[in-house]
Structures are given as structure tokens and as C-alpha cells.
Short mmCIF file of C-alpha atoms in Angstrom, two decimals:
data_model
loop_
_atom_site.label_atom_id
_atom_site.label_comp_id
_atom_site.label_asym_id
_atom_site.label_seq_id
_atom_site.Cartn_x
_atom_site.Cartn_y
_atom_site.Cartn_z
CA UNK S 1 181.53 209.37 155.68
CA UNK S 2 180.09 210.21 158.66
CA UNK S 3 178.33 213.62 157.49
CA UNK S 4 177.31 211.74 154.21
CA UNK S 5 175.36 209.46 156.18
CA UNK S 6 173.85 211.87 158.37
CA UNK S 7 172.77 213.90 155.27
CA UNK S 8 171.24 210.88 153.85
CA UNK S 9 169.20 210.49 156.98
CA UNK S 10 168.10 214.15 157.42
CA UNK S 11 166.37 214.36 154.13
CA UNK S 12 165.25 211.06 154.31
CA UNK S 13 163.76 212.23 157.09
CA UNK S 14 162.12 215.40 155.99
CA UNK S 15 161.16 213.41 152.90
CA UNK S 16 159.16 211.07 155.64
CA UNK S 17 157.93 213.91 157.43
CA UNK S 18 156.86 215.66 154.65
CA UNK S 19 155.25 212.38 152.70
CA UNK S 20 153.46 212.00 156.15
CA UNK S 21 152.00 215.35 156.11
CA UNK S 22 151.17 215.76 152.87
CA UNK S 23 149.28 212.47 153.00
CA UNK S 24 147.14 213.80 156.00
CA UNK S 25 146.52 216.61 154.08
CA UNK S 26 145.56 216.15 150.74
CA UNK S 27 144.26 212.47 151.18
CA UNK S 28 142.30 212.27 154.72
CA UNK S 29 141.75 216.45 155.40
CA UNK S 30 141.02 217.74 151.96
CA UNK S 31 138.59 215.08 151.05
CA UNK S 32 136.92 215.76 154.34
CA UNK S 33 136.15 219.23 153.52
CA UNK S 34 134.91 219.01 150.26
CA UNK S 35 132.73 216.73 150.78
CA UNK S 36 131.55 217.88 154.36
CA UNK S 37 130.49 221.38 151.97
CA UNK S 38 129.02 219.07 149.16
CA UNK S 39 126.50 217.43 151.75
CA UNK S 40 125.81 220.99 153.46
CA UNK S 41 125.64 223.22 150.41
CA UNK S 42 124.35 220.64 147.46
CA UNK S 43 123.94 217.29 149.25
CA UNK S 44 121.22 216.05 146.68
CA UNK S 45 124.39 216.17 143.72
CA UNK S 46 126.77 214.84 145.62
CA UNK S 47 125.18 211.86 146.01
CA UNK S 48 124.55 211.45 142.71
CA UNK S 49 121.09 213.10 141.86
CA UNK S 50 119.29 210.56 142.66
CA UNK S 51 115.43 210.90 141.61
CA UNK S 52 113.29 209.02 143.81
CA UNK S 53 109.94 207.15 143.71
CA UNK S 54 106.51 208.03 146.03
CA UNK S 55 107.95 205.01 148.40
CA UNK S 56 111.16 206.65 148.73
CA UNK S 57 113.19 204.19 146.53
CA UNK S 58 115.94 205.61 144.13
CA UNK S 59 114.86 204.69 140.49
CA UNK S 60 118.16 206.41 138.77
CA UNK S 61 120.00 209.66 138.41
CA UNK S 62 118.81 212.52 136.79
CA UNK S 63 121.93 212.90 135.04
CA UNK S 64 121.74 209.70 132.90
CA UNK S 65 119.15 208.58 130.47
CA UNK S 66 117.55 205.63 130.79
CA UNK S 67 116.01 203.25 128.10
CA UNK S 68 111.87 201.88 128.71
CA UNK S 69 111.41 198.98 126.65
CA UNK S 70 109.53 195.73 126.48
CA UNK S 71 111.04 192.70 127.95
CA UNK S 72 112.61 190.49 125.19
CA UNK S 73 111.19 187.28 124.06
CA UNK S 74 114.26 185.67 123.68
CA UNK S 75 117.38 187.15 125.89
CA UNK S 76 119.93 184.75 124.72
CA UNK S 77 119.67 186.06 120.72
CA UNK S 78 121.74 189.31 120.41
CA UNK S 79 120.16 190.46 117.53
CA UNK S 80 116.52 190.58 118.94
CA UNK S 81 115.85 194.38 118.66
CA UNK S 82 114.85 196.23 121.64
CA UNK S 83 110.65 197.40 121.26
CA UNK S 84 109.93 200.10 123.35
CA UNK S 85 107.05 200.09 126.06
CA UNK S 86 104.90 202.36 124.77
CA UNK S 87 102.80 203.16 127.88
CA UNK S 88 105.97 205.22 128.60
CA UNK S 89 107.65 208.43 127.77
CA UNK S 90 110.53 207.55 125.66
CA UNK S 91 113.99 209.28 125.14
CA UNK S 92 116.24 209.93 122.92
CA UNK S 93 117.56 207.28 120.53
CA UNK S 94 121.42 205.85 121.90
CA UNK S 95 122.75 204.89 118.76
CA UNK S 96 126.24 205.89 119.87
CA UNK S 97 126.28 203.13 122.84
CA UNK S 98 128.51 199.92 122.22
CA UNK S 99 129.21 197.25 124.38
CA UNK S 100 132.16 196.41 126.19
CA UNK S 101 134.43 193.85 123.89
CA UNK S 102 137.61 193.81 125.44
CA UNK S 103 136.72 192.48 128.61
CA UNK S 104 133.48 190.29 128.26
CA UNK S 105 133.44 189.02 131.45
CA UNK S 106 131.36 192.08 132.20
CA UNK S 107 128.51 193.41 130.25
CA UNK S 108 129.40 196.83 130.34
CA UNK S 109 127.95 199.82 128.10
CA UNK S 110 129.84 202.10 126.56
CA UNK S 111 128.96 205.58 125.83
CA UNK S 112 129.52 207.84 122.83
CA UNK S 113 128.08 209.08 119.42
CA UNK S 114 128.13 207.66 115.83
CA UNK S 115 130.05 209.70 114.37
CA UNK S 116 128.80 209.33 111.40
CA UNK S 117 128.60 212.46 108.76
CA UNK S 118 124.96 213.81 107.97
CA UNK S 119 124.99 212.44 104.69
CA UNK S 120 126.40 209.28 105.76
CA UNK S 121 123.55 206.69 104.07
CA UNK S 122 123.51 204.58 107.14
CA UNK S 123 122.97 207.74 109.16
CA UNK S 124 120.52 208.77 106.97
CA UNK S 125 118.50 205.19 106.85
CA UNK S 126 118.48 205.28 110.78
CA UNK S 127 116.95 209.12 110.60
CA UNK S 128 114.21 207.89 108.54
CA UNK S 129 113.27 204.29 110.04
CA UNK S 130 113.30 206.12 113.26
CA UNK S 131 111.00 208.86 112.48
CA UNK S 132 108.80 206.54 110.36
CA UNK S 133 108.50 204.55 113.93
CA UNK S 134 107.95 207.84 116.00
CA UNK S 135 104.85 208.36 113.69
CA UNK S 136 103.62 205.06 113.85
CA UNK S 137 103.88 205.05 117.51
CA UNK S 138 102.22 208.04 118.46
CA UNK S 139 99.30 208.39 115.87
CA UNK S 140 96.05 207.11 117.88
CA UNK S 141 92.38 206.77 116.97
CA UNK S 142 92.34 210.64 117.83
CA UNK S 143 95.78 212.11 117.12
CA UNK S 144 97.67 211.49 113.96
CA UNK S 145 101.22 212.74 113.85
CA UNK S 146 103.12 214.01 110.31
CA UNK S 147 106.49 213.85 109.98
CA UNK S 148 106.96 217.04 109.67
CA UNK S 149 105.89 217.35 113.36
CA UNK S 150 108.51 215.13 114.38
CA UNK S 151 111.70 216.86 116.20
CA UNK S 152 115.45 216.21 115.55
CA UNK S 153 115.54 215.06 119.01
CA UNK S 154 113.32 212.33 118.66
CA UNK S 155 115.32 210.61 115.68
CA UNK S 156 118.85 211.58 116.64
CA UNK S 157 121.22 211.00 119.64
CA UNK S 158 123.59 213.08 121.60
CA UNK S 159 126.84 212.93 122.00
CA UNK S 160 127.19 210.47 124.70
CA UNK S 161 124.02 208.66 124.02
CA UNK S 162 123.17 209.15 128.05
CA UNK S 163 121.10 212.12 127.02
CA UNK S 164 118.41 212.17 130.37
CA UNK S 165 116.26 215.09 128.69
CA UNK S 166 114.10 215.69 125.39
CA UNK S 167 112.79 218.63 123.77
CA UNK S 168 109.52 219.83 124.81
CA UNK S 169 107.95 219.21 121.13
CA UNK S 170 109.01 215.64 121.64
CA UNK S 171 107.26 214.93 125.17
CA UNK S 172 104.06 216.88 123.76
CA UNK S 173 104.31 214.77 120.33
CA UNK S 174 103.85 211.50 122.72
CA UNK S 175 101.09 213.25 125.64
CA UNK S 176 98.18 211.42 123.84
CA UNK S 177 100.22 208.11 122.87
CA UNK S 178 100.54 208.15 126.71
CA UNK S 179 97.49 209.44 128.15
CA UNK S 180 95.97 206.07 125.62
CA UNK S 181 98.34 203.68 126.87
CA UNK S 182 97.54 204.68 130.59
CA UNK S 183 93.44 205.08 130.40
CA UNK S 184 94.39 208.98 131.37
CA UNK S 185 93.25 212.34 129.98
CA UNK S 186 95.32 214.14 127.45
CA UNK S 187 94.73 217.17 129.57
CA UNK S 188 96.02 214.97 132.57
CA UNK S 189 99.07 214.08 130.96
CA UNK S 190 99.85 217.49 129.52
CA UNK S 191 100.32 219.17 132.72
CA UNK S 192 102.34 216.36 133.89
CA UNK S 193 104.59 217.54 130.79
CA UNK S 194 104.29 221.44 132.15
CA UNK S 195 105.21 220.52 134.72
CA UNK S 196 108.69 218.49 134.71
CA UNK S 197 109.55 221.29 131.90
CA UNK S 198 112.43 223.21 132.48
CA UNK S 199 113.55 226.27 131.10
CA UNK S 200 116.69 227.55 129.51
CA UNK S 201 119.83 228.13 132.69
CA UNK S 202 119.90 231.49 134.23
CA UNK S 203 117.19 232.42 131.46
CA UNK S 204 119.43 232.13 128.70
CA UNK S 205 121.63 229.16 128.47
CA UNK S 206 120.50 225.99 126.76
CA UNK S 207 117.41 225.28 125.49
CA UNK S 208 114.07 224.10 127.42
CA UNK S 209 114.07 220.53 128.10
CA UNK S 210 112.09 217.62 130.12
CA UNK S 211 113.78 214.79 131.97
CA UNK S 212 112.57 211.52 130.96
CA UNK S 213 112.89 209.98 134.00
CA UNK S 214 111.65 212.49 136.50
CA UNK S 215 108.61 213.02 133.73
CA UNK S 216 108.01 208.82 133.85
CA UNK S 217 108.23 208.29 137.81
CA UNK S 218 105.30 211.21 138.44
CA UNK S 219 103.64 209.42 135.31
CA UNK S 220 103.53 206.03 137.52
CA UNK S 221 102.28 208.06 140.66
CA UNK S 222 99.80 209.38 138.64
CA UNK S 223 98.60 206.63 136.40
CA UNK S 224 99.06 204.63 140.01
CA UNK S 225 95.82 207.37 141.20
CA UNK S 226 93.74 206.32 138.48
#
């Protein structure tokens, strides 16, 4: 009896010990170092990628899309469709975002895609009334835009419906819609484009892209100029 008790206290002993250590370890020292390297080595991405304003205050991450539309006349009717502001770059459409229905005590968002087939005819509808609207928006007194000029990106989602970036063709499809909309040159405006492009990763991965957000916060600062 005696040894059986004293077994039973030696490993729950080293069972102590080692829950004790192992807690030190992997849930006070580990975290610790990875993110004492994070802030050292990438300390703008650990904390989130947060794109700033010219006064210093965080507008959002550059690693989440963000919508720029007109306040809404009536914010107690849920069916009042969103109209976007067009004195701003605009994104790509987030069809695939719901909204949270299983706990409604907060208004959450949910990310994701349609998943709806290409020839789905509620898929297709949505392709069309959205580039229809992307021509509409964009044609001014000096620019007209044809469908045909219109890019996939403009009328179709991503996956998660976050998307932060468009297509090149779809930020220089809107330059003059902007440069109208904010009494600035087209020439103005285009460089602003130029200049929040980036190109593919390491030269070949990915496509060239523009981040909405970065691309509308130098739009303020500059539109903010005169």
C-alpha cells in the first residue's frame, strides 16, 4: 500500500512538474519570442498592416477590403441597396459576404464566395447589372467606357469577398470618373494609380494589382492639396 501510494505521488508529481514547465514554456516563453522577432524583423505585419492617414491615424489594414459608399437614406430598411460614393476608387464587388444569423445580437459579416456556377442565371444577371453600372459610372462628358473595356475584376468577387486589391485595368477604367468627382487632373490621378501599383511577387508570382485603400487614403491627401 505504502509503495502504491508513493508511486501515485511521484508521477503526480512529475506530471506537476512537467505541466508547470511546459506551461512556462510554450505559453509565457515561446510567445515571447515570436513575437519579440515579429516586432524586430516585420513589426508593420504583426500588428496588423495597418495603413495610415497624413495625421497618423490608422484607416484599416491592407489586408482587407473595404467598401466606399454613400450614406443610406434610410438605415432601418434592410433592403435599401448600398450606392457607392463615386468620388472614390471602388473595389471589387463582395457578393459572397452574408451576415451573421445565428447570433443577431451582433452584426457581424461573414466572408466567403457565391458559389454559384458560371452559368448559374442569377450569377449571370449580377455579371451584367454590374458591368452595365461600371459603365454608367465611369463614362464622363470626356471619357466614355464600352463594355468591352470593362475587367472581370470589376464585376466579379473573390473568394472571400475581402479582396483589398483590383486589377490595374480596373483603377485606370475609373482615373477620369475620379479625377471629375475630385476637380483633379486625369494626369494627376493617373500617377497616383502608378504609383500604389504593384507588380507580380518575386517578379513572377501573381498578377499586378493596386490596393484600394492605400490608392484612396493618398487620393484624400491629394485631393486635400487641391
Amino acid at each position: 500500500m505504502n509503495n502504491s501510494v508513493s508511486n501515485t505521488a511521484r508521477l503526480l508529481g512529475a506530471g506537476l512538474r512537467a505541466l508547470i514547465v511546459l506551461t512556462v514554456l510554450c505559453g509565457v516563453l515561446y510567445p515571447l519570442a515570436v513575437t519579440g522577432v515579429a516586432q524586430a524583423v516585420f513589426p508593420a505585419r504583426a500588428n496588423g498592416s495597418e495603413i495610415k492617414d497624413e495625421d497618423g491615424r490608422t484607416v484599416g489594414s491592407s489586408l482587407i477590403g473595404q467598401t466606399y459608399n454613400l450614406p443610406e437614406r434610410n438605415p432601418d430598411d434592410p433592403d435599401e441597396a448600398a450606392k457607392p460614393d463615386l468620388k472614390w476608387f471602388q473595389p471589387r464587388p463582395s457578393n459572397g459576404l452574408g451576415s451573421n444569423s445565428v447570433n443577431t445580437q451582433y452584426a457581424l459579416i461573414l466572408s466567403g464566395a457565391t458559389n454559384k456556377a458560371a452559368d448559374n442565371p442569377d450569377l449571370v444577371k449580377l455579371v451584367q447589372d454590374a458591368k452595365a453600372a461600371v459603365v454608367a459610372d465611369n463614362t464622363t462628358k470626356s471619357y466614355k467606357v464600352a463594355p468591352r473595356d470593362v475587367p472581370a475584376d470589376a464585376v466579379t468577387s473573390s473568394g472571400s469577398g475581402l479582396d483589398p486589391h483590383i486589377s490595374p485595368a480596373y483603377a485606370e477604367l475609373q482615373v477620369h470618373r475620379v479625377a471629375e468627382r475630385n476637380d483633379l487632373g486625369v494626369g494627376q490621378v493617373e500617377k497616383l494609380v502608378a504609383d500604389h501599383t504593384e507588380g507580380r511577387m518575386l517578379g513572377f508570382v501573381g498578377e499586378p494589382r493596386v490596393n484600394v485603400l492605400e490608392l484612396n487614403t493618398a487620393l484624400k491627401a491629394l485631393a486635400a492639396k487641391g
